[in-house]
Short mmCIF file of C-alpha atoms and ligand atoms in Angstrom, two decimals:
data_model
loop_
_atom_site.label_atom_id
_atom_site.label_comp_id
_atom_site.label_asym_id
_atom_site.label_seq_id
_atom_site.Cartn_x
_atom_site.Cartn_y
_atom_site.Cartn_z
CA UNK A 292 3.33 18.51 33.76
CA UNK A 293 1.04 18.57 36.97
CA UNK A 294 -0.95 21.87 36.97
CA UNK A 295 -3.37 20.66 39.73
CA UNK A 296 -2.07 20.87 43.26
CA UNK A 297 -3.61 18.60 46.15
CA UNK A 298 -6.45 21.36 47.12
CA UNK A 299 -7.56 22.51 44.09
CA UNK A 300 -11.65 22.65 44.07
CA UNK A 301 -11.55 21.38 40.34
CA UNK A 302 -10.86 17.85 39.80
CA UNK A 303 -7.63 16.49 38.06
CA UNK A 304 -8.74 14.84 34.68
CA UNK A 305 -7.44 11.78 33.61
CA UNK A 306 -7.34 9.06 31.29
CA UNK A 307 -7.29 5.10 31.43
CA UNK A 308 -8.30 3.10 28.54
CA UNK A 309 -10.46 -0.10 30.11
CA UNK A 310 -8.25 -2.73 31.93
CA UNK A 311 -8.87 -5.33 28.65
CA UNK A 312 -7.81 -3.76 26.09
CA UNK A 313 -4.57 -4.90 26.13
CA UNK A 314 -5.75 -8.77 25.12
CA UNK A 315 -7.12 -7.49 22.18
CA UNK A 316 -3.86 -6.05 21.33
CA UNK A 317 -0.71 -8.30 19.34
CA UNK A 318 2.33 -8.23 20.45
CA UNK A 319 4.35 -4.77 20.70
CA UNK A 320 6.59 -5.21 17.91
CA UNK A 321 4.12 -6.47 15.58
CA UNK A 322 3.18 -4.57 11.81
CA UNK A 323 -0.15 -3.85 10.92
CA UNK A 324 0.80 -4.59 7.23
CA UNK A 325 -2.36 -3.98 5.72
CA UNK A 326 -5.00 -0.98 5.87
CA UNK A 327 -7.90 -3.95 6.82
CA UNK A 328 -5.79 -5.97 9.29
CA UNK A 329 -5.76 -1.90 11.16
CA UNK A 330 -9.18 -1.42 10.81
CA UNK A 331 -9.94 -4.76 12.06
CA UNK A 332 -8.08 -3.93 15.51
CA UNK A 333 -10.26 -1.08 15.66
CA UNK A 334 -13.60 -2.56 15.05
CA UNK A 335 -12.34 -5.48 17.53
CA UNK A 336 -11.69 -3.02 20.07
CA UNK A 337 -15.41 -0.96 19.16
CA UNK A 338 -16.71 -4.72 19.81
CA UNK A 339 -15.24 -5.52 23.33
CA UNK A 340 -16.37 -2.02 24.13
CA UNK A 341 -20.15 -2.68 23.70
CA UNK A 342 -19.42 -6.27 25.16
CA UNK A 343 -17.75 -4.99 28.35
CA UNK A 344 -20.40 -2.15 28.78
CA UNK A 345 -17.20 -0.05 28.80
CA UNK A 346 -18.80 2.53 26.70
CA UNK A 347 -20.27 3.49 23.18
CA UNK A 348 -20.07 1.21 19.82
CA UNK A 349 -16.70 2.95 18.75
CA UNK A 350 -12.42 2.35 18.87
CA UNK A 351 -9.91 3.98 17.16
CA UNK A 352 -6.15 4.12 17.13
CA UNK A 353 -3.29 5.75 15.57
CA UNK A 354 -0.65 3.63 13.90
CA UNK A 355 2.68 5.01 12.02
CA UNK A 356 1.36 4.94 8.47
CA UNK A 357 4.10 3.88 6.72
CA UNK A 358 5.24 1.15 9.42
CA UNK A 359 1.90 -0.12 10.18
CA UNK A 360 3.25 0.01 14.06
CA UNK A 361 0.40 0.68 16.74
CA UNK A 362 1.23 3.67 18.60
CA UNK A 363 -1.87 4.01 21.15
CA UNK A 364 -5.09 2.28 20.83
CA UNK A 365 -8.83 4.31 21.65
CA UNK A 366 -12.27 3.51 22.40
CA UNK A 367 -15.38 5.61 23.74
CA UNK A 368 -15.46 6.28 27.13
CA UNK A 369 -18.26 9.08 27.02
CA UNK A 370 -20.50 7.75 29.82
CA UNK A 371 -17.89 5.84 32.05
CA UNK A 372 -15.50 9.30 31.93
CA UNK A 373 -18.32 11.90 32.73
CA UNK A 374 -17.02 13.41 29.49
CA UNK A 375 -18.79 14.54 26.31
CA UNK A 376 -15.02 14.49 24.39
CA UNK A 377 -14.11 11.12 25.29
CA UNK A 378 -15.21 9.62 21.70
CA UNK A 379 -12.37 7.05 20.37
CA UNK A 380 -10.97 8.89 18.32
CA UNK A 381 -10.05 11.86 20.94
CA UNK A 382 -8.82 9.10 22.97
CA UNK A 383 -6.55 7.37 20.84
CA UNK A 384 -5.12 10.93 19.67
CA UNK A 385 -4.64 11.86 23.73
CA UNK A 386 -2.98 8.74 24.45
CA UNK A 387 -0.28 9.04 21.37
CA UNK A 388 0.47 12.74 21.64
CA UNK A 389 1.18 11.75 25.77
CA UNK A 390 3.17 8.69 24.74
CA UNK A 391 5.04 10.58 22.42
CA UNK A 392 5.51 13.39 24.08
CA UNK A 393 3.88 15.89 21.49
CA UNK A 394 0.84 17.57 20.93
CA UNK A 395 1.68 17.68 16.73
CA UNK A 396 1.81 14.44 14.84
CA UNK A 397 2.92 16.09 12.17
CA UNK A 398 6.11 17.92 13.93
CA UNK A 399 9.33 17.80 11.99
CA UNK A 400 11.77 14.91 12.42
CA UNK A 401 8.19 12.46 13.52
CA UNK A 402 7.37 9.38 10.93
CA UNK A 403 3.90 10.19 9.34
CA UNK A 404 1.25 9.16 11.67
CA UNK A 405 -2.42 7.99 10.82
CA UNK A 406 -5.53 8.17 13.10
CA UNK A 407 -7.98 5.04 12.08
CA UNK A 408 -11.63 4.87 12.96
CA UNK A 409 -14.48 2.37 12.97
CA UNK A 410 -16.91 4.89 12.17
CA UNK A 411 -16.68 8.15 9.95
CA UNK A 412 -15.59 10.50 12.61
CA UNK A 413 -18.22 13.08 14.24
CA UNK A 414 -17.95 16.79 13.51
CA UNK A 415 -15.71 16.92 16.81
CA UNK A 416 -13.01 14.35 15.64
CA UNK A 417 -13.75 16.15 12.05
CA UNK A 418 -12.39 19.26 13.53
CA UNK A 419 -9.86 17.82 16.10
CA UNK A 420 -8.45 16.16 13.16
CA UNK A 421 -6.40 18.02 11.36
CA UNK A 422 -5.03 19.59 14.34
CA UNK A 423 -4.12 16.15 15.83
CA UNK A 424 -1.23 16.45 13.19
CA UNK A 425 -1.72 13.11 11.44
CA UNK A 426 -1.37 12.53 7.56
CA UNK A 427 -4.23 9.67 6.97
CA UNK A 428 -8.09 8.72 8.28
CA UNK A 429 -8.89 5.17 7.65
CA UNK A 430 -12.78 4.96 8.42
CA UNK A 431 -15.32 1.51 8.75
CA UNK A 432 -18.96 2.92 9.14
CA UNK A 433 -20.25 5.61 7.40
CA UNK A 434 -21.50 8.24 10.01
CA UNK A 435 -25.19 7.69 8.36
CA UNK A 436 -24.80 4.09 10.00
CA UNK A 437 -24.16 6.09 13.34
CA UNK A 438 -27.13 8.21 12.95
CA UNK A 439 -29.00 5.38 11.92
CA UNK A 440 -28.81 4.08 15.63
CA UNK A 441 -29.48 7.15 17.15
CA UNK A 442 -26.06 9.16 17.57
CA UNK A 443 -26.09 12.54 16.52
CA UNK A 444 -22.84 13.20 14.60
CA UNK A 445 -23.02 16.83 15.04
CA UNK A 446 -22.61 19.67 11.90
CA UNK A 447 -20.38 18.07 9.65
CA UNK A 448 -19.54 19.73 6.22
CA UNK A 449 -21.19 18.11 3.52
CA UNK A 450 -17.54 17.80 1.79
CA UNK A 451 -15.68 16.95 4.82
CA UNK A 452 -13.38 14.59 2.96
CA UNK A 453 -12.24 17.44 0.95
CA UNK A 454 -11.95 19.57 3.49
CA UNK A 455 -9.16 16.93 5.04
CA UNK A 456 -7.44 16.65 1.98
CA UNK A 457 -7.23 20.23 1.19
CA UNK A 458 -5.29 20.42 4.59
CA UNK A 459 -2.81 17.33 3.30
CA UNK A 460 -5.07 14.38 4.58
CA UNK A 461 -5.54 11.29 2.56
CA UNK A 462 -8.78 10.01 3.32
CA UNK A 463 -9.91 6.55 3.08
CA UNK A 464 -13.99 5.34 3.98
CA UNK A 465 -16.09 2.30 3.65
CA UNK A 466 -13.02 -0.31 4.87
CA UNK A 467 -14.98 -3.25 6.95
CA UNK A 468 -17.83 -1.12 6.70
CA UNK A 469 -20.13 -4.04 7.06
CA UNK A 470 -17.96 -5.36 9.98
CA UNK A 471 -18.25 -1.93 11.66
CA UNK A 472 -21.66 -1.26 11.14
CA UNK A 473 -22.44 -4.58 12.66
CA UNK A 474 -20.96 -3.40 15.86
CA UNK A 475 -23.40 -0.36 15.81
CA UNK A 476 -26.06 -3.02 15.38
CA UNK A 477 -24.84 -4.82 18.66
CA UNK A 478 -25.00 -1.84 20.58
CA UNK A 479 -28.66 -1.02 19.16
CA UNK A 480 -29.24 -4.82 20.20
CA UNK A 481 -28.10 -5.24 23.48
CA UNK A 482 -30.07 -1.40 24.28
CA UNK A 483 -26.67 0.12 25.10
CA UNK A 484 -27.08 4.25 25.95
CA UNK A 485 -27.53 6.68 23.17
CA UNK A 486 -25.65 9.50 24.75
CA UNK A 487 -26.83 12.09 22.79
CA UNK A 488 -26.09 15.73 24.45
CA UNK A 489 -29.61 17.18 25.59
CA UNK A 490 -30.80 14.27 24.44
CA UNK A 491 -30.30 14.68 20.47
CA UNK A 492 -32.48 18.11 21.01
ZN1 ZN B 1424 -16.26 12.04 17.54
#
């Protein structure tokens, strides 16, 4: 639904993932079989990010867990959307609960969905997590590996992995994490924008 007519003073938000993500993406019907061949689509899509200067070191995407079928991919688009929220996986959440015409993943009668992540998600994606609806978070890079480059991962719960799983959400951390964390290091290499809000103050 449309709430924004023509003259409205406030601008109509949208969303477009980058123009090449698709050719990082298989096929349409093909299975993600494994949890590493997933995470690997992720950190691939976290890498063309930095090397498109499309926005920050990060992708995410949310696959049926039990299917291993991609639903809707993510990646940061903090800077390039004039939006703080825009982190991957915000993006890849948006993009499945529009495709599928829900804002609960976890609604009656759906397949169990998972959200996967390159890097441990920030206190934002901590908390938009469980209402996203999904069953499983696959992580690559620990968030220390994020704040070792500069990003400031916000108030996180020291236990935040039990917190998930207290509300039903298997948590899994440290898959690829050298792969991930080596995208991190690209970004920190080729001087991409720490986009800290006031700064990191
Ligand atoms: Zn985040």
């Amino acid at each position: 639904m449309n709430c924004c007519s023509d003259d409205q003073r406030f601008p109509q938000l949208s969303l477009c993932l980058p123009d090449w993500v698709e050719a990082v993406l298989p096929p349409v019907d093909h299975r993600f079989e494994t949890l590493e061949e997933r995470m690997a689509l992720v950190i691939a899509l976290a890498r063309r990010n930095v090397e498109e200067g499309s926005g920050g070191p990060f992708g995410a995407a949310i696959f049926e867990r039990d299917s291993g079928k991609l639903v809707a991919p993510g990646v940061n688009l903090v800077v390039s959307s004039c939006w703080s929220g825009w982190h991957a996986e915000m993006v890849a959440t948006a993009m499945a609960q529009q495709l599928l015409g829900t804002h609960d993943l976890g609604a009656e009668g759906l397949p169990a969905y998972e959200l996967v992540a390159s890097t441990e998600p920030c206190a934002m994606c901590f908390g938009a997590t469980p209402w996203s609806g999904v069953r499983r978070l696959l992580c690559g890079a620990r968030d220390a590996d994020a704040r070792a480059i500069g990003f400031d991962e916000g108030p996180k719960p020291m236990d935040w992995r039990g917190a998930l799983a207290a509300r039903g959400i298997e948590v899994v951390v440290d898959l690829l994490r050298d792969d991930a964390r080596a995208v991190l290091h690209q970004y920190q290499r080729q001087g991409g924008p720490i986009y800290n809000g006031r700064a990191g103050d």
